[in-house]
Amino acid sequence: MSNLNPGLSERFLNLKDKRPIEVWEDLWQEEKTPWDRGVHNPALEDTLQQKSDILGNAIIKIEGEGKRRKKALVPGCGRGVDCFLLASFGYDAYGLEYSTTALEECQKEAEKYGDLVKPRDEEIGSGKVVFLQGDFFKSDWVEKAGLEEGSFDLIYDYTFFCALNPLLRPGWALRHSQLLARSPQGYLICLEFPTTKDPALGGPPFASTPEAYLEHLSKPGEDIPYDDKGNVQAGLSNKTGDNGLVRVAHWHPERTHEVGKDSDGTVRDWVSIWCHK
């Protein structure tokens, strides 16, 4: 993984007057999107199928109010393929993107499905897909969508954490803790990648070890120390913050994109599931 998308790093080293978030828009406009596989990661599909003992299904029963569909969020959704997968499992899926060009690709993707995504389970049915333009770190897009903080029953994070400069990780974790519904029904799924990249190589994608996810999500908003080589200094405090998330499952997926494997086919990606304590 040492040469993982080397061209991306150069674009973010010479920002001049641009914000990093604007560079992603440029890359979509230039059709330079090496992170975009064009299909959902099979690890998410397998997680939704195999971890129902933790996640449940896409329908939630509310005492005195009947049933409703769970809401799922995909921050940095790209062309939206994960949203359509979640909708097929019955979730009302919300894809968030800053790039307007990426959102145009989402609409093209939506045309493939017509008016309705085919459900995996006819009894549960399929959910709707909504694409939102906005900055993950701000709250205006939540309000414009008619939603509230803490209203997402499922959040899926794949190539979002690794796309962010590590300096933004405290805010990343804090926003997840704010957007995720409280237990027992709120779960964050992280597909951890790239887990074996040398942090000294920079990014994006930035090295994203399981230890980094654990330190940040257990202490949202707190500055987590890294050593001079870019490795997170794990275990300096075992205390989970007041708004911290707890990891309830962690495993190597049987299936993932090829970029998440070694040359011999060994899977290096991890999947983790988190909830409020």
Short mmCIF file of C-alpha atoms in Angstrom, two decimals:
data_model
loop_
_atom_site.label_atom_id
_atom_site.label_comp_id
_atom_site.label_asym_id
_atom_site.label_seq_id
_atom_site.Cartn_x
_atom_site.Cartn_y
_atom_site.Cartn_z
CA MET A 1 0.00 0.00 0.00
CA SER A 2 3.02 2.30 -0.06
CA ASN A 3 2.05 3.88 -3.40
CA LEU A 4 -1.66 4.23 -2.65
CA ASN A 5 -3.01 7.11 -4.78
CA PRO A 6 0.27 9.09 -4.73
CA GLY A 7 -1.14 11.89 -6.90
CA LEU A 8 -3.73 12.87 -4.31
CA SER A 9 -1.15 13.79 -1.69
CA GLU A 10 0.49 16.31 -4.01
CA ARG A 11 -2.81 18.09 -4.61
CA PHE A 12 -3.29 18.66 -0.90
CA LEU A 13 0.29 19.79 -0.27
CA ASN A 14 -0.06 22.84 -2.53
CA LEU A 15 -3.39 24.29 -1.48
CA LYS A 16 -2.49 27.97 -1.85
CA ASP A 17 -5.76 29.82 -1.15
CA LYS A 18 -8.00 26.76 -1.36
CA ARG A 19 -9.59 24.83 1.46
CA PRO A 20 -9.10 21.05 1.33
CA ILE A 21 -12.82 20.57 0.86
CA GLU A 22 -12.63 22.59 -2.38
CA VAL A 23 -9.89 20.34 -3.76
CA TRP A 24 -12.28 17.39 -3.62
CA GLU A 25 -14.68 19.35 -5.84
CA ASP A 26 -11.84 20.04 -8.29
CA LEU A 27 -10.97 16.34 -8.43
CA TRP A 28 -14.57 15.38 -9.19
CA GLN A 29 -14.74 18.02 -11.92
CA GLU A 30 -11.48 16.72 -13.42
CA GLU A 31 -12.73 13.11 -13.15
CA LYS A 32 -9.67 12.23 -11.09
CA THR A 33 -11.33 10.00 -8.51
CA PRO A 34 -9.11 6.95 -7.92
CA TRP A 35 -10.94 6.22 -4.65
CA ASP A 36 -14.22 5.69 -6.52
CA ARG A 37 -14.74 1.97 -7.26
CA GLY A 38 -18.14 2.52 -8.87
CA VAL A 39 -19.77 -0.14 -6.67
CA HIS A 40 -20.43 -0.55 -2.97
CA ASN A 41 -17.90 -2.38 -0.83
CA PRO A 42 -19.09 -5.97 -0.27
CA ALA A 43 -17.94 -5.69 3.35
CA LEU A 44 -20.88 -3.37 4.05
CA GLU A 45 -23.31 -5.73 2.36
CA ASP A 46 -22.02 -8.66 4.42
CA THR A 47 -22.18 -6.61 7.63
CA LEU A 48 -25.83 -5.72 7.07
CA GLN A 49 -26.64 -9.37 6.38
CA GLN A 50 -24.49 -11.06 9.01
CA LYS A 51 -24.63 -8.67 11.97
CA SER A 52 -28.39 -8.37 12.37
CA ASP A 53 -27.98 -9.64 15.93
CA ILE A 54 -26.36 -6.27 16.66
CA LEU A 55 -27.88 -3.94 14.08
CA GLY A 56 -31.37 -5.40 13.89
CA ASN A 57 -33.21 -4.59 10.66
CA ALA A 58 -34.24 -1.31 9.08
CA ILE A 59 -37.60 -1.05 10.86
CA ILE A 60 -37.86 0.27 14.39
CA LYS A 61 -40.89 -0.06 16.65
CA ILE A 62 -41.64 2.94 18.85
CA GLU A 63 -43.95 2.42 21.78
CA GLY A 64 -47.17 4.33 21.26
CA GLU A 65 -46.14 5.48 17.77
CA GLY A 66 -46.00 2.30 15.70
CA LYS A 67 -43.18 1.62 13.25
CA ARG A 68 -40.83 3.74 11.19
CA ARG A 69 -37.86 3.24 8.93
CA LYS A 70 -34.43 3.80 10.37
CA LYS A 71 -32.39 6.65 8.92
CA ALA A 72 -28.88 5.94 7.62
CA LEU A 73 -26.20 8.52 6.82
CA VAL A 74 -23.22 8.15 4.48
CA PRO A 75 -20.89 11.16 4.87
CA GLY A 76 -18.68 11.75 1.85
CA CYS A 77 -20.96 9.49 -0.16
CA GLY A 78 -19.28 10.02 -3.54
CA ARG A 79 -21.57 8.79 -6.33
CA GLY A 80 -23.96 7.34 -3.75
CA VAL A 81 -23.60 3.59 -4.32
CA ASP A 82 -23.64 2.82 -0.58
CA CYS A 83 -26.89 4.75 -0.18
CA PHE A 84 -28.66 2.56 -2.71
CA LEU A 85 -27.39 -0.55 -0.95
CA LEU A 86 -28.71 0.72 2.39
CA ALA A 87 -32.05 1.58 0.79
CA SER A 88 -32.31 -1.96 -0.57
CA PHE A 89 -32.05 -3.19 3.03
CA GLY A 90 -34.93 -0.89 3.99
CA TYR A 91 -33.16 2.17 5.39
CA ASP A 92 -34.05 5.72 4.45
CA ALA A 93 -30.56 6.57 3.24
CA TYR A 94 -29.06 10.06 3.27
CA GLY A 95 -25.89 10.70 1.31
CA LEU A 96 -23.91 13.81 2.24
CA GLU A 97 -21.46 15.43 -0.17
CA TYR A 98 -19.80 18.83 -0.35
CA SER A 99 -18.99 18.42 -4.04
CA THR A 100 -21.84 19.48 -6.32
CA THR A 101 -20.21 17.52 -9.14
CA ALA A 102 -20.30 14.36 -7.04
CA LEU A 103 -23.98 15.01 -6.37
CA GLU A 104 -24.57 15.19 -10.12
CA GLU A 105 -23.03 11.72 -10.33
CA CYS A 106 -25.41 10.62 -7.58
CA GLN A 107 -28.36 11.68 -9.70
CA LYS A 108 -26.99 9.73 -12.66
CA GLU A 109 -26.66 6.71 -10.40
CA ALA A 110 -30.25 7.20 -9.24
CA GLU A 111 -31.49 7.00 -12.83
CA LYS A 112 -30.33 3.37 -12.93
CA TYR A 113 -32.83 2.49 -10.20
CA GLY A 114 -35.85 4.39 -11.45
CA ASP A 115 -38.49 5.24 -8.88
CA LEU A 116 -37.71 2.45 -6.45
CA VAL A 117 -34.70 0.48 -5.24
CA LYS A 118 -35.44 -3.26 -5.30
CA PRO A 119 -35.77 -4.48 -1.69
CA ARG A 120 -33.73 -7.36 -0.29
CA ASP A 121 -36.73 -8.34 1.84
CA GLU A 122 -40.22 -7.74 0.46
CA GLU A 123 -41.71 -7.62 3.95
CA ILE A 124 -39.35 -4.84 5.04
CA GLY A 125 -39.42 -3.10 1.68
CA SER A 126 -36.96 -0.52 0.41
CA GLY A 127 -36.23 2.91 1.80
CA LYS A 128 -35.85 6.24 0.07
CA VAL A 129 -32.56 7.80 -1.01
CA VAL A 130 -31.89 11.49 -0.35
CA PHE A 131 -28.73 13.34 -1.34
CA LEU A 132 -27.65 16.42 0.60
CA GLN A 133 -25.06 19.07 -0.15
CA GLY A 134 -23.12 20.36 2.81
CA ASP A 135 -20.11 20.37 5.08
CA PHE A 136 -20.11 17.42 7.49
CA PHE A 137 -18.58 19.57 10.23
CA LYS A 138 -21.45 22.08 10.14
CA SER A 139 -25.09 21.62 11.08
CA ASP A 140 -26.92 23.69 8.44
CA TRP A 141 -27.42 20.68 6.13
CA VAL A 142 -29.14 18.80 8.96
CA GLU A 143 -31.60 21.64 9.47
CA LYS A 144 -32.24 22.08 5.73
CA ALA A 145 -33.12 18.39 5.49
CA GLY A 146 -35.69 18.80 8.26
CA LEU A 147 -33.69 16.56 10.59
CA GLU A 148 -32.16 16.93 14.02
CA GLU A 149 -28.84 16.11 15.59
CA GLY A 150 -28.86 12.53 16.83
CA SER A 151 -31.51 11.40 14.36
CA PHE A 152 -29.43 8.87 12.41
CA ASP A 153 -29.90 5.25 13.45
CA LEU A 154 -27.01 4.08 11.27
CA ILE A 155 -23.93 5.89 9.98
CA TYR A 156 -21.47 4.32 7.55
CA ASP A 157 -17.92 5.67 7.28
CA TYR A 158 -15.52 4.18 4.75
CA THR A 159 -13.19 6.44 2.77
CA PHE A 160 -14.13 9.52 4.78
CA PHE A 161 -11.95 9.15 7.89
CA CYS A 162 -8.87 8.36 5.81
CA ALA A 163 -9.53 11.32 3.49
CA LEU A 164 -9.26 13.83 6.32
CA ASN A 165 -6.07 15.36 7.62
CA PRO A 166 -5.48 13.80 11.08
CA LEU A 167 -5.83 17.28 12.60
CA LEU A 168 -9.54 17.07 11.75
CA ARG A 169 -10.10 13.72 13.45
CA PRO A 170 -11.23 15.11 16.82
CA GLY A 171 -13.98 17.03 15.03
CA TRP A 172 -14.82 13.99 12.89
CA ALA A 173 -15.40 11.89 16.00
CA LEU A 174 -17.38 14.63 17.70
CA ARG A 175 -19.74 15.03 14.74
CA HIS A 176 -20.37 11.28 14.62
CA SER A 177 -21.25 11.27 18.31
CA GLN A 178 -23.63 14.20 17.76
CA LEU A 179 -25.33 12.80 14.65
CA LEU A 180 -25.70 9.21 15.84
CA ALA A 181 -28.90 8.25 17.65
CA ARG A 182 -28.54 7.22 21.26
CA SER A 183 -28.49 3.57 22.19
CA PRO A 184 -30.00 1.07 21.78
CA GLN A 185 -30.75 1.63 18.08
CA GLY A 186 -27.91 3.92 16.94
CA TYR A 187 -24.85 2.27 15.34
CA LEU A 188 -21.82 3.57 13.47
CA ILE A 189 -20.17 1.18 11.01
CA CYS A 190 -16.57 1.98 10.09
CA LEU A 191 -14.76 0.16 7.31
CA GLU A 192 -11.20 0.86 8.44
CA PHE A 193 -8.76 1.57 5.60
CA PRO A 194 -5.82 1.80 4.89
CA THR A 195 -4.66 0.05 8.04
CA THR A 196 -1.09 -0.87 7.07
CA LYS A 197 0.05 2.29 5.28
CA ASP A 198 3.11 4.04 6.71
CA PRO A 199 1.81 7.24 8.38
CA ALA A 200 4.96 9.07 7.28
CA LEU A 201 3.72 8.89 3.67
CA GLY A 202 0.92 11.31 4.45
CA GLY A 203 -2.24 11.32 2.39
CA PRO A 204 -4.97 11.20 1.43
CA PRO A 205 -5.62 8.48 2.06
CA PHE A 206 -4.01 8.89 5.46
CA ALA A 207 -2.96 5.84 7.46
CA SER A 208 -5.99 4.74 9.47
CA THR A 209 -5.25 2.10 12.05
CA PRO A 210 -7.81 0.47 14.35
CA GLU A 211 -6.03 2.20 17.24
CA ALA A 212 -6.72 5.61 15.67
CA TYR A 213 -10.44 4.89 15.34
CA LEU A 214 -10.55 3.60 18.91
CA GLU A 215 -8.77 6.58 20.45
CA HIS A 216 -10.80 9.21 18.61
CA LEU A 217 -14.25 7.66 18.82
CA SER A 218 -13.92 6.86 22.51
CA LYS A 219 -12.98 10.49 23.21
CA PRO A 220 -14.85 12.63 20.64
CA GLY A 221 -13.55 16.16 20.28
CA GLU A 222 -10.42 15.55 22.34
CA ASP A 223 -6.94 16.06 20.93
CA ILE A 224 -5.31 12.65 20.68
CA PRO A 225 -1.49 12.61 20.72
CA TYR A 226 0.49 11.23 17.78
CA ASP A 227 4.22 10.53 17.80
CA ASP A 228 6.72 12.16 15.43
CA LYS A 229 6.19 9.34 12.90
CA GLY A 230 2.45 9.92 12.70
CA ASN A 231 1.39 6.95 14.82
CA VAL A 232 -1.42 7.47 17.30
CA GLN A 233 -0.24 7.07 20.89
CA ALA A 234 -2.81 4.58 22.04
CA GLY A 235 -3.63 3.63 25.60
CA LEU A 236 -2.44 6.78 27.36
CA SER A 237 -5.92 6.98 28.82
CA ASN A 238 -8.36 4.08 28.92
CA LYS A 239 -11.22 6.32 29.99
CA THR A 240 -14.09 6.77 27.55
CA GLY A 241 -15.32 10.35 27.29
CA ASP A 242 -18.79 11.38 28.44
CA ASN A 243 -20.03 11.42 24.84
CA GLY A 244 -17.69 8.65 23.72
CA LEU A 245 -18.64 5.71 21.54
CA VAL A 246 -18.04 2.09 22.47
CA ARG A 247 -16.79 -0.50 20.00
CA VAL A 248 -19.10 -3.51 20.15
CA ALA A 249 -17.67 -5.56 17.26
CA HIS A 250 -14.39 -5.66 15.32
CA TRP A 251 -13.31 -8.12 12.62
CA HIS A 252 -11.58 -8.63 9.28
CA PRO A 253 -14.27 -8.88 6.58
CA GLU A 254 -14.33 -11.92 4.32
CA ARG A 255 -14.88 -9.66 1.32
CA THR A 256 -13.68 -6.15 0.55
CA HIS A 257 -12.30 -4.14 -2.37
CA GLU A 258 -8.96 -5.36 -3.73
CA VAL A 259 -7.27 -2.17 -2.50
CA GLY A 260 -7.93 -3.40 1.05
CA LYS A 261 -5.88 -6.56 0.52
CA ASP A 262 -2.20 -7.43 0.34
CA SER A 263 -0.70 -8.75 -2.88
CA ASP A 264 -1.28 -12.31 -1.65
CA GLY A 265 -4.99 -11.63 -1.09
CA THR A 266 -4.80 -11.23 2.69
CA VAL A 267 -7.49 -8.81 3.87
CA ARG A 268 -6.05 -5.84 5.76
CA ASP A 269 -9.28 -3.88 6.17
CA TRP A 270 -11.19 -4.03 9.44
CA VAL A 271 -14.88 -3.47 10.12
CA SER A 272 -15.98 -2.00 13.43
CA ILE A 273 -19.40 -1.26 14.92
CA TRP A 274 -19.87 1.49 17.52
CA CYS A 275 -22.66 2.84 19.69
CA HIS A 276 -23.14 5.32 22.50
CA LYS A 277 -22.20 3.90 25.87
#
